[in-house]
Short mmCIF file of C-alpha atoms in Angstrom, two decimals:
data_model
loop_
_atom_site.label_atom_id
_atom_site.label_comp_id
_atom_site.label_asym_id
_atom_site.label_seq_id
_atom_site.Cartn_x
_atom_site.Cartn_y
_atom_site.Cartn_z
CA UNK H 1 6.81 13.16 10.57
CA UNK H 2 10.32 12.16 9.65
CA UNK H 3 12.20 14.69 7.53
CA UNK H 4 15.47 13.68 5.89
CA UNK H 5 17.68 16.07 3.95
CA UNK H 6 18.38 14.03 0.85
CA UNK H 7 17.77 16.43 -2.01
CA UNK H 8 21.36 16.36 -3.22
CA UNK H 9 21.44 12.58 -3.25
CA UNK H 10 18.08 12.28 -4.96
CA UNK H 11 19.24 14.53 -7.78
CA UNK H 12 21.94 11.97 -8.45
CA UNK H 13 19.45 9.18 -9.01
CA UNK H 14 16.95 11.07 -11.15
CA UNK H 15 16.91 8.95 -14.27
CA UNK H 16 13.97 8.17 -16.51
CA UNK H 17 12.49 4.69 -16.74
CA UNK H 18 13.97 4.48 -20.21
CA UNK H 19 17.45 5.15 -18.82
CA UNK H 20 17.21 2.16 -16.50
CA UNK H 21 15.39 -0.14 -18.87
CA UNK H 22 18.42 -1.06 -20.93
CA UNK H 23 20.48 -1.97 -17.90
CA UNK H 24 17.68 -3.96 -16.31
CA UNK H 25 16.77 -6.02 -19.34
CA UNK H 26 20.31 -7.05 -20.34
CA UNK H 27 22.04 -8.35 -17.26
CA UNK H 28 25.09 -9.42 -19.29
CA UNK H 29 26.03 -5.82 -20.12
CA UNK H 30 28.19 -4.11 -17.50
CA UNK H 31 26.64 -1.10 -15.79
CA UNK H 32 28.26 1.77 -13.94
CA UNK H 33 25.19 2.32 -11.77
CA UNK H 34 25.89 1.24 -8.17
CA UNK H 35 23.47 -1.15 -6.51
CA UNK H 36 22.67 1.49 -3.90
CA UNK H 37 21.45 3.93 -6.58
CA UNK H 38 19.11 1.30 -7.99
CA UNK H 39 17.82 0.58 -4.49
CA UNK H 40 17.05 4.27 -4.00
CA UNK H 41 15.36 4.39 -7.40
CA UNK H 42 13.22 1.37 -6.54
CA UNK H 43 12.25 2.84 -3.16
CA UNK H 44 11.19 6.09 -4.78
CA UNK H 45 9.31 4.45 -7.65
CA UNK H 46 7.48 2.16 -5.25
CA UNK H 47 6.44 5.09 -3.06
CA UNK H 48 5.25 7.03 -6.10
CA UNK H 49 3.20 4.11 -7.43
CA UNK H 50 1.55 3.45 -4.07
CA UNK H 51 0.98 7.10 -3.13
CA UNK H 52 -0.10 8.59 -6.45
CA UNK H 53 -3.67 9.45 -7.29
CA UNK H 54 -2.98 9.50 -11.03
CA UNK H 55 -6.02 7.78 -12.51
CA UNK H 56 -3.94 6.17 -15.24
CA UNK H 57 -2.69 3.56 -12.78
CA UNK H 58 -3.71 4.18 -9.15
CA UNK H 59 -7.42 4.48 -8.40
CA UNK H 60 -7.28 2.86 -4.97
CA UNK H 61 -8.36 6.06 -3.18
CA UNK H 62 -11.43 6.01 -5.39
CA UNK H 63 -12.07 2.32 -4.71
CA UNK H 64 -11.89 3.18 -0.99
CA UNK H 65 -14.44 5.95 -1.62
CA UNK H 66 -12.46 8.64 0.17
CA UNK H 67 -12.63 10.87 -2.90
CA UNK H 68 -14.81 11.07 -5.99
CA UNK H 69 -14.14 12.65 -9.36
CA UNK H 70 -15.68 15.92 -10.43
CA UNK H 71 -15.69 16.20 -14.21
CA UNK H 72 -14.39 12.89 -15.55
CA UNK H 73 -16.13 9.97 -13.89
CA UNK H 74 -14.94 6.85 -15.72
CA UNK H 75 -12.72 5.68 -12.87
CA UNK H 76 -15.23 6.18 -10.05
CA UNK H 77 -17.63 4.13 -12.14
CA UNK H 78 -14.98 1.41 -12.26
CA UNK H 79 -13.99 1.62 -15.91
CA UNK H 80 -10.52 0.09 -15.80
CA UNK H 81 -10.10 -0.50 -19.53
CA UNK H 82 -10.31 2.99 -21.04
CA UNK H 83 -6.97 3.97 -19.49
CA UNK H 84 -5.60 0.41 -19.20
CA UNK H 85 -5.26 0.95 -15.45
CA UNK H 86 -4.50 -2.67 -14.65
CA UNK H 87 -1.79 -2.81 -17.28
CA UNK H 88 -0.22 0.50 -16.27
CA UNK H 89 0.03 -0.32 -12.56
CA UNK H 90 1.39 -3.79 -13.31
CA UNK H 91 4.03 -2.37 -15.66
CA UNK H 92 5.12 0.32 -13.20
CA UNK H 93 5.63 -2.19 -10.41
CA UNK H 94 7.49 -4.69 -12.61
CA UNK H 95 9.57 -2.33 -14.74
CA UNK H 96 10.28 0.47 -12.29
CA UNK H 97 10.57 -1.47 -9.04
CA UNK H 98 11.02 -5.23 -9.32
CA UNK H 99 13.56 -5.17 -12.14
CA UNK H 100 15.66 -2.64 -10.27
CA UNK H 101 15.49 -4.74 -7.11
CA UNK H 102 16.56 -7.82 -9.03
CA UNK H 103 19.52 -5.87 -10.39
CA UNK H 104 20.44 -4.70 -6.89
CA UNK H 105 20.68 -8.32 -5.78
CA UNK H 106 22.70 -9.30 -8.85
CA UNK H 107 25.19 -6.48 -8.39
CA UNK H 108 25.48 -7.11 -4.67
CA UNK H 109 26.14 -10.81 -5.14
CA UNK H 110 28.77 -10.03 -7.78
CA UNK H 111 30.58 -7.42 -5.69
CA UNK H 112 33.80 -9.09 -4.56
CA UNK H 113 34.72 -6.16 -2.32
CA UNK H 114 31.73 -6.51 0.02
CA UNK H 115 32.23 -8.48 3.20
CA UNK H 116 29.82 -11.33 3.92
CA UNK H 117 27.77 -9.48 6.56
CA UNK H 118 27.27 -6.39 4.42
CA UNK H 119 26.32 -8.50 1.44
CA UNK H 120 23.80 -10.46 3.53
CA UNK H 121 22.22 -7.26 4.84
CA UNK H 122 21.93 -5.65 1.43
CA UNK H 123 20.34 -8.76 -0.03
CA UNK H 124 17.94 -9.07 2.93
CA UNK H 125 16.82 -5.43 2.77
CA UNK H 126 16.24 -5.71 -0.96
CA UNK H 127 14.32 -8.94 -0.44
CA UNK H 128 12.02 -7.36 2.15
CA UNK H 129 11.08 -4.58 -0.25
CA UNK H 130 10.56 -7.08 -3.05
CA UNK H 131 8.32 -9.24 -0.86
CA UNK H 132 6.22 -6.18 -0.08
CA UNK H 133 5.84 -5.48 -3.81
CA UNK H 134 4.82 -9.06 -4.60
CA UNK H 135 2.21 -9.03 -1.83
CA UNK H 136 0.78 -5.82 -3.31
CA UNK H 137 0.57 -7.39 -6.76
CA UNK H 138 -1.14 -10.52 -5.46
CA UNK H 139 -3.59 -8.47 -3.41
CA UNK H 140 -4.34 -6.36 -6.49
CA UNK H 141 -4.71 -9.01 -9.21
CA UNK H 142 -4.70 -12.48 -7.68
CA UNK H 143 -2.65 -14.79 -9.91
CA UNK H 144 0.37 -13.00 -11.43
CA UNK H 145 3.60 -14.00 -13.19
CA UNK H 146 6.01 -14.84 -10.37
CA UNK H 147 8.22 -17.92 -10.64
CA UNK H 148 8.95 -17.24 -14.33
CA UNK H 149 8.81 -13.44 -14.09
CA UNK H 150 11.66 -10.94 -14.56
CA UNK H 151 13.54 -13.21 -16.95
CA UNK H 152 13.62 -10.66 -19.77
CA UNK H 153 14.29 -12.11 -23.20
CA UNK H 154 14.85 -15.54 -21.68
CA UNK H 155 11.11 -15.89 -21.06
CA UNK H 156 8.81 -13.36 -22.67
CA UNK H 157 5.68 -15.39 -21.90
CA UNK H 158 5.77 -16.28 -18.19
CA UNK H 159 3.06 -18.33 -16.57
CA UNK H 160 0.78 -16.81 -13.95
CA UNK H 161 1.35 -18.44 -10.57
CA UNK H 162 -1.45 -19.28 -8.15
CA UNK H 163 -1.92 -16.38 -5.74
CA UNK H 164 -2.06 -18.58 -2.62
CA UNK H 165 1.11 -20.38 -3.69
CA UNK H 166 2.89 -17.06 -4.17
CA UNK H 167 1.97 -15.99 -0.64
CA UNK H 168 3.26 -19.29 0.74
CA UNK H 169 6.59 -18.69 -0.96
CA UNK H 170 6.68 -15.09 0.25
CA UNK H 171 6.33 -16.27 3.84
CA UNK H 172 9.35 -18.55 3.31
CA UNK H 173 11.34 -15.72 1.76
CA UNK H 174 10.41 -13.45 4.66
CA UNK H 175 11.86 -15.86 7.17
CA UNK H 176 15.08 -16.21 5.19
CA UNK H 177 15.50 -12.45 4.79
CA UNK H 178 14.84 -11.77 8.46
CA UNK H 179 17.37 -14.43 9.47
CA UNK H 180 20.06 -12.81 7.31
CA UNK H 181 19.88 -9.35 8.91
CA UNK H 182 22.88 -8.68 11.14
CA UNK H 183 24.89 -5.87 12.73
CA UNK H 184 27.22 -5.49 9.77
CA UNK H 185 27.32 -2.89 7.02
CA UNK H 186 24.32 -1.94 4.86
CA UNK H 187 23.39 0.62 2.21
CA UNK H 188 23.72 3.34 4.84
CA UNK H 189 22.12 6.70 4.05
CA UNK H 190 21.43 5.61 0.49
CA UNK H 191 18.61 3.57 2.00
CA UNK H 192 16.05 6.36 2.15
CA UNK H 193 13.64 4.51 4.45
CA UNK H 194 15.71 3.42 7.45
CA UNK H 195 19.24 4.66 6.62
CA UNK H 196 20.44 1.07 6.68
CA UNK H 197 19.32 0.40 10.25
CA UNK H 198 18.82 -3.37 10.34
CA UNK H 199 16.82 -3.23 13.57
CA UNK H 200 14.22 -1.10 11.80
CA UNK H 201 14.22 -3.43 8.82
CA UNK H 202 13.59 -6.36 11.17
CA UNK H 203 10.59 -4.54 12.62
CA UNK H 204 9.33 -3.83 9.12
CA UNK H 205 9.73 -7.46 8.07
CA UNK H 206 7.92 -8.73 11.14
CA UNK H 207 5.15 -6.14 10.75
CA UNK H 208 4.70 -7.15 7.11
CA UNK H 209 4.60 -10.78 8.22
CA UNK H 210 1.88 -9.93 10.75
CA UNK H 211 -0.10 -8.08 8.11
CA UNK H 212 0.07 -10.96 5.65
CA UNK H 213 -0.79 -13.47 8.39
CA UNK H 214 -3.89 -11.56 9.47
CA UNK H 215 -4.92 -11.03 5.87
CA UNK H 216 -4.81 -14.76 5.11
CA UNK H 217 -6.37 -16.01 8.36
CA UNK H 218 -9.69 -16.84 6.70
CA UNK H 219 -7.79 -19.00 4.20
CA UNK H 220 -5.43 -20.83 6.57
CA UNK H 221 -6.04 -20.04 10.23
CA UNK H 222 -3.46 -22.50 11.57
CA UNK H 223 -0.64 -21.09 9.47
CA UNK H 224 -1.67 -17.53 10.29
CA UNK H 225 -1.66 -18.32 14.00
CA UNK H 226 1.92 -19.59 13.81
CA UNK H 227 3.15 -16.70 11.68
CA UNK H 228 1.42 -13.97 13.68
CA UNK H 229 2.87 -15.33 16.92
CA UNK H 230 6.34 -15.43 15.36
CA UNK H 231 6.05 -11.86 14.12
CA UNK H 232 4.96 -10.49 17.49
CA UNK H 233 7.61 -12.44 19.38
CA UNK H 234 10.35 -11.21 17.04
CA UNK H 235 9.24 -7.59 17.26
CA UNK H 236 6.86 -5.47 15.19
CA UNK H 237 6.60 -1.66 15.03
CA UNK H 238 6.55 -0.05 18.49
CA UNK H 239 6.09 3.63 17.55
CA UNK H 240 5.46 5.91 14.59
CA UNK H 241 9.23 6.32 14.33
CA UNK H 242 9.24 2.80 12.88
CA UNK H 243 6.87 3.62 10.00
CA UNK H 244 7.91 2.67 6.48
CA UNK H 245 7.64 6.21 5.11
CA UNK H 246 9.29 7.62 2.01
CA UNK H 247 10.62 11.18 2.49
CA UNK H 248 9.32 13.15 -0.48
CA UNK H 249 10.98 16.55 -0.96
CA UNK H 250 10.02 20.16 -1.66
CA UNK H 251 11.69 20.24 -5.07
CA UNK H 252 10.28 18.56 -8.21
CA UNK H 253 10.60 15.86 -9.40
CA UNK H 254 11.00 14.48 -5.87
CA UNK H 255 7.72 15.82 -4.53
CA UNK H 256 4.81 13.74 -3.33
CA UNK H 257 2.86 12.71 -6.44
CA UNK H 258 -0.39 13.81 -4.80
CA UNK H 259 0.96 17.38 -4.85
CA UNK H 260 1.77 16.88 -8.51
CA UNK H 261 -1.77 15.73 -9.23
CA UNK H 262 -3.61 18.26 -7.05
CA UNK H 263 -1.45 21.38 -7.27
CA UNK H 264 1.14 21.32 -10.02
CA UNK H 265 -1.41 20.06 -12.53
CA UNK H 266 -3.67 23.04 -11.82
CA UNK H 267 -6.65 20.69 -11.91
CA UNK H 268 -9.58 20.29 -9.54
CA UNK H 269 -10.46 16.67 -10.20
CA UNK H 270 -11.45 15.40 -6.73
CA UNK H 271 -13.69 16.22 -3.78
CA UNK H 272 -14.57 14.31 -0.62
CA UNK H 273 -17.29 11.68 -0.78
CA UNK H 274 -20.40 11.51 1.29
CA UNK H 275 -19.29 7.97 2.15
CA UNK H 276 -16.35 9.33 4.12
CA UNK H 277 -17.84 12.60 5.35
CA UNK H 278 -20.95 10.94 6.75
CA UNK H 279 -18.80 8.45 8.67
CA UNK H 280 -16.28 10.82 10.23
CA UNK H 281 -18.37 13.95 10.89
CA UNK H 282 -20.76 12.58 13.57
CA UNK H 283 -17.77 11.28 15.54
CA UNK H 284 -16.30 14.74 16.25
CA UNK H 285 -13.05 13.34 14.94
CA UNK H 286 -10.04 15.59 15.65
CA UNK H 287 -8.50 14.50 12.32
CA UNK H 288 -11.38 15.86 10.27
CA UNK H 289 -9.83 19.32 9.88
CA UNK H 290 -6.63 17.72 8.58
CA UNK H 291 -8.28 15.30 6.18
CA UNK H 292 -10.79 17.83 4.83
CA UNK H 293 -10.74 21.51 3.93
CA UNK H 294 -13.14 23.98 5.57
CA UNK H 295 -14.34 25.46 2.28
CA UNK H 296 -17.82 24.10 3.15
CA UNK H 297 -19.26 24.50 6.65
CA UNK H 298 -20.44 21.99 7.65
CA UNK H 299 -18.49 19.47 5.63
CA UNK H 300 -20.37 18.30 2.55
CA UNK H 301 -19.41 15.16 0.67
CA UNK H 302 -20.48 14.44 -2.89
CA UNK H 303 -22.40 11.38 -3.98
CA UNK H 304 -19.83 8.87 -5.17
CA UNK H 305 -19.64 8.28 -8.91
CA UNK H 306 -21.62 11.28 -10.09
CA UNK H 307 -20.07 14.25 -11.86
CA UNK H 308 -20.20 17.30 -9.57
CA UNK H 309 -18.99 20.87 -9.37
CA UNK H 310 -15.70 21.25 -7.50
CA UNK H 311 -16.85 24.40 -5.68
CA UNK H 312 -19.97 22.79 -4.25
CA UNK H 313 -18.35 20.13 -2.07
CA UNK H 314 -15.67 19.69 0.58
CA UNK H 315 -12.14 19.79 -0.76
CA UNK H 316 -9.17 17.65 0.19
CA UNK H 317 -7.28 18.97 3.24
CA UNK H 318 -4.40 21.40 2.83
CA UNK H 319 -1.81 18.89 3.99
CA UNK H 320 -2.37 16.87 0.83
CA UNK H 321 -1.42 19.96 -1.14
CA UNK H 322 2.13 20.03 0.27
CA UNK H 323 5.14 18.92 -1.71
CA UNK H 324 6.90 16.93 1.00
CA UNK H 325 4.08 14.97 2.62
CA UNK H 326 5.73 11.63 3.32
CA UNK H 327 4.47 8.51 1.60
CA UNK H 328 3.54 5.84 4.14
CA UNK H 329 3.47 2.20 3.09
CA UNK H 330 3.18 0.58 6.54
CA UNK H 331 2.56 2.37 9.84
CA UNK H 332 2.59 1.77 13.58
CA UNK H 333 -1.09 2.74 13.77
CA UNK H 334 -1.95 0.13 11.14
CA UNK H 335 0.05 -2.50 13.01
CA UNK H 336 -1.92 -1.80 16.20
CA UNK H 337 -5.18 -2.41 14.35
CA UNK H 338 -3.70 -5.60 12.91
CA UNK H 339 -2.82 -6.74 16.43
CA UNK H 340 -6.41 -6.06 17.52
CA UNK H 341 -7.65 -8.15 14.58
CA UNK H 342 -5.16 -10.89 15.43
CA UNK H 343 -6.51 -11.10 18.98
CA UNK H 344 -10.10 -11.29 17.76
CA UNK H 345 -9.14 -14.02 15.30
CA UNK H 346 -7.42 -15.97 18.10
CA UNK H 347 -4.07 -15.71 16.36
CA UNK H 348 -2.33 -14.13 19.35
CA UNK H 349 -3.13 -13.41 22.98
CA UNK H 350 -3.71 -9.92 24.30
CA UNK H 351 -6.43 -7.32 24.63
CA UNK H 352 -8.04 -6.21 21.38
CA UNK H 353 -9.39 -3.00 22.91
CA UNK H 354 -5.93 -1.98 24.07
CA UNK H 355 -4.48 -2.42 20.60
CA UNK H 356 -7.47 -0.66 19.05
CA UNK H 357 -7.07 2.32 21.37
CA UNK H 358 -3.37 2.45 20.57
CA UNK H 359 -4.10 2.44 16.84
CA UNK H 360 -6.61 5.27 17.08
CA UNK H 361 -4.38 7.29 19.40
CA UNK H 362 -1.30 6.87 17.22
CA UNK H 363 -3.22 8.05 14.17
CA UNK H 364 -4.59 11.13 15.94
CA UNK H 365 -1.19 12.12 17.28
CA UNK H 366 0.49 11.49 13.92
CA UNK H 367 -1.89 13.93 12.25
CA UNK H 368 -1.22 16.64 14.81
CA UNK H 369 -3.69 15.83 17.58
CA UNK H 370 -2.92 15.32 21.26
CA UNK H 371 -3.14 12.45 23.70
CA UNK H 372 -5.93 14.33 25.48
CA UNK H 373 -7.87 14.68 22.23
CA UNK H 374 -7.49 10.97 21.57
CA UNK H 375 -8.67 10.08 25.07
CA UNK H 376 -11.75 12.26 24.71
CA UNK H 377 -12.47 10.83 21.29
CA UNK H 378 -12.20 7.22 22.46
CA UNK H 379 -14.52 7.90 25.40
CA UNK H 380 -17.46 8.46 23.06
CA UNK H 381 -19.84 5.47 22.84
CA UNK H 382 -19.69 5.78 19.04
CA UNK H 383 -15.93 5.21 19.16
CA UNK H 384 -15.30 3.14 22.31
CA UNK H 385 -14.35 -0.45 21.49
CA UNK H 386 -17.14 -2.02 23.55
CA UNK H 387 -19.96 0.06 22.07
CA UNK H 388 -18.99 1.41 18.65
CA UNK H 389 -20.42 -1.37 16.52
CA UNK H 390 -22.37 -4.57 16.25
CA UNK H 391 -19.22 -6.71 16.05
CA UNK H 392 -15.45 -6.41 16.19
CA UNK H 393 -15.11 -6.25 12.42
CA UNK H 394 -17.29 -3.18 12.29
CA UNK H 395 -15.55 -1.46 15.20
CA UNK H 396 -12.03 -2.12 13.92
CA UNK H 397 -12.99 -1.77 10.27
CA UNK H 398 -14.49 1.70 10.64
CA UNK H 399 -11.66 3.18 12.68
CA UNK H 400 -8.96 1.49 10.65
CA UNK H 401 -10.55 2.97 7.53
CA UNK H 402 -10.47 6.46 9.03
CA UNK H 403 -6.87 6.01 10.16
CA UNK H 404 -5.84 4.83 6.69
CA UNK H 405 -7.22 7.98 5.05
CA UNK H 406 -5.21 8.78 1.95
CA UNK H 407 -3.77 5.26 1.73
CA UNK H 408 -6.25 3.90 -0.74
CA UNK H 409 -4.68 0.52 -1.39
CA UNK H 410 -4.59 -0.49 2.28
CA UNK H 411 -8.09 0.85 2.92
CA UNK H 412 -9.47 -1.07 -0.06
CA UNK H 413 -7.69 -4.24 1.09
CA UNK H 414 -9.01 -3.84 4.64
CA UNK H 415 -12.53 -3.34 3.32
CA UNK H 416 -12.30 -6.52 1.26
CA UNK H 417 -11.13 -8.44 4.33
CA UNK H 418 -13.52 -7.04 6.95
CA UNK H 419 -16.41 -5.79 4.77
CA UNK H 420 -16.45 -2.59 6.81
CA UNK H 421 -17.27 0.20 6.52
CA UNK H 422 -20.49 -1.22 5.12
CA UNK H 423 -21.58 2.17 3.78
CA UNK H 424 -19.84 1.95 0.40
CA UNK H 425 -22.26 2.73 -2.41
CA UNK H 426 -22.57 1.70 -6.02
CA UNK H 427 -21.74 4.60 -8.35
CA UNK H 428 -24.82 6.19 -9.83
CA UNK H 429 -23.81 5.86 -13.47
CA UNK H 430 -22.48 2.30 -13.76
CA UNK H 431 -24.25 0.81 -10.75
CA UNK H 432 -21.35 -1.62 -10.31
CA UNK H 433 -20.15 -3.09 -7.03
CA UNK H 434 -16.76 -2.05 -5.68
CA UNK H 435 -14.14 -4.10 -7.56
CA UNK H 436 -12.56 -6.95 -5.64
CA UNK H 437 -9.45 -6.82 -7.86
CA UNK H 438 -7.80 -5.04 -10.78
CA UNK H 439 -8.33 -6.79 -14.08
CA UNK H 440 -5.23 -7.65 -16.12
CA UNK H 441 -3.84 -5.27 -18.72
CA UNK H 442 -5.70 -4.70 -21.97
CA UNK H 443 -3.10 -6.47 -24.11
CA UNK H 444 -2.34 -9.45 -21.90
CA UNK H 445 -4.75 -11.78 -23.70
CA UNK H 446 -3.10 -11.01 -27.04
CA UNK H 447 0.53 -11.04 -25.93
CA UNK H 448 0.51 -13.97 -23.50
CA UNK H 449 -2.73 -15.63 -24.47
CA UNK H 450 -2.28 -19.21 -23.27
CA UNK H 451 -1.05 -18.22 -19.83
CA UNK H 452 -3.58 -15.41 -19.56
CA UNK H 453 -6.44 -17.79 -20.30
CA UNK H 454 -5.19 -20.27 -17.70
CA UNK H 455 -4.95 -17.56 -15.06
CA UNK H 456 -8.33 -16.14 -15.98
CA UNK H 457 -9.95 -19.57 -15.67
CA UNK H 458 -8.28 -20.18 -12.32
CA UNK H 459 -9.59 -16.85 -11.01
CA UNK H 460 -13.14 -17.55 -12.18
CA UNK H 461 -12.67 -15.07 -15.00
CA UNK H 462 -10.61 -11.93 -15.44
CA UNK H 463 -13.35 -9.95 -13.76
CA UNK H 464 -13.49 -7.10 -11.28
CA UNK H 465 -15.80 -9.26 -9.19
CA UNK H 466 -13.37 -12.21 -8.96
CA UNK H 467 -11.69 -12.54 -5.58
CA UNK H 468 -8.09 -13.02 -4.56
CA UNK H 469 -7.57 -16.15 -2.50
CA UNK H 470 -7.86 -14.54 0.94
CA UNK H 471 -11.02 -12.56 0.11
CA UNK H 472 -13.37 -15.33 1.21
CA UNK H 473 -16.02 -14.24 3.68
CA UNK H 474 -17.13 -10.97 2.14
CA UNK H 475 -20.63 -9.60 1.96
CA UNK H 476 -20.27 -9.29 -1.81
CA UNK H 477 -21.36 -5.65 -1.91
#
C-alpha cells in the first residue's frame, strides 16, 4: 500500500469546517488560503466521508451487510431519520468537498501568475474529483440539486435535477477534463492522491468513465458501449499503483476514520455478519484472516439487524484497527471486475474470465496474499469463473463483493446493479428490504418544499425503496 510522508503538510491544512465556511460562501471576499490547500482539504474530507463508519452519515457498510451493530440497531434496521443520515451525508459532501472544489477552480482561474498549461491541469484535476463526488451523490439519492447548486446566497432554493440528466452532463464534463490534462505544471505534492501526475489522473478519469458506463448500461446500452470503449482505449488502471487511495496518517486528526470509530472511541459497536461470513468461509479465502479477527474459531457471524453481544461473534480484522489504513475510492481490482462486466454486457471485446481472474488476484495480493495463493483459490470450482455460479452476474457479483470488503458504498452500488450476492437478509426487527437509496434530509421538505416535492414525485416518492435511474433490473429484495 502506498505510504506518503505528508504529516507536516497535513498539519498546515487542518482547519474546521467552520473555518472554511465563510470563505466558501462569500466568493467576493478575498482569501489568503491557496487553491492547493483547499484541494488537499477537499481530498481529505472526501476520503473521510467515503471511508467512515460513523452511523450519523455513512451506513453503507451496514447496507452492504459486511457488519452489523451490537447494542444500537436503528441503522441496521434502516432507520435513516433518527440521526438524519441522508441530510448529514449530503451536507458533508456539499459543504466540505464540493464548495472547496468550486473555490479551487475560482482561485485557479483568477491566478494571473499561472501559465496556461498549469491552469488547465489544475482545473482538470479538480473537475475529475468533483465529477466523482457528483456521481456518488446521484448514486446515493437519485435526483439532487446540481445545475443550480453551490450558488450560496444567490440561490438558497435550488431545483433538484433529474439523475439521468446529471450523469449525461458528467460524461460530457469527463471528456472535457480528460482533454485538458497535459504535461505542464500541476498541484505537485499538494495533490495527496497522485502528486500531480497527470498520467495517473488520466487513468483515474478513464476508470471512472468505465465505471459509470458499466453502471448505466441497463439504462442506455448504446451510450455505455461507446463510453466504455473510449475509456479502455484511452487507458484505465493497469496496476494497484494506480489506485485512487488517500494516505491517512498515524497522527490524529489525520488518521483513518475507521480507526477513530473502532479504536479511539473505545466502543465495540460492530461485528461481522453471517451474510458475509457464510459467503467467504466455505471458499477457503486467503483474505479471510485479514478481513476478520480470529477471536472466534471457526468464524461466527451475527444475524444481521439483531442486537448481539460483542464477545460472542467474529470481530473486524486487526488491519481495520490501524491508524494509517489508506482510504480507497477506486481500485485496480475493481476496474478488472468492471472490465469483466463490460465484456459480458457486450460493451467491449475481451475475455471476461481473464479480467475476473485479474480482479480476484489483485485483491488477494493487495491484502497480503501471494500469486500462488490466488492461483490455488481460483482453481476451486466454487471460485472458478466457469463454475462458480448460475450466471455471470452471480460469479462476478459474489467475488466483487468480497474484494470490495470495507468499501460499503461501492459494494452496495454493485449489489443494486447485479443483485448479487443474493444472500442479503431483511433485518429481524424492521423486516425492511435493503434500501435502494438514501432518503433526503429531514428538513428538506420544510426548507425547499416546492423543489423537494417535485423531486420526490419524479423519484416515485422520497422512499428508501425508490430507485436511481440505472437501478432497473433488480430482484427487488
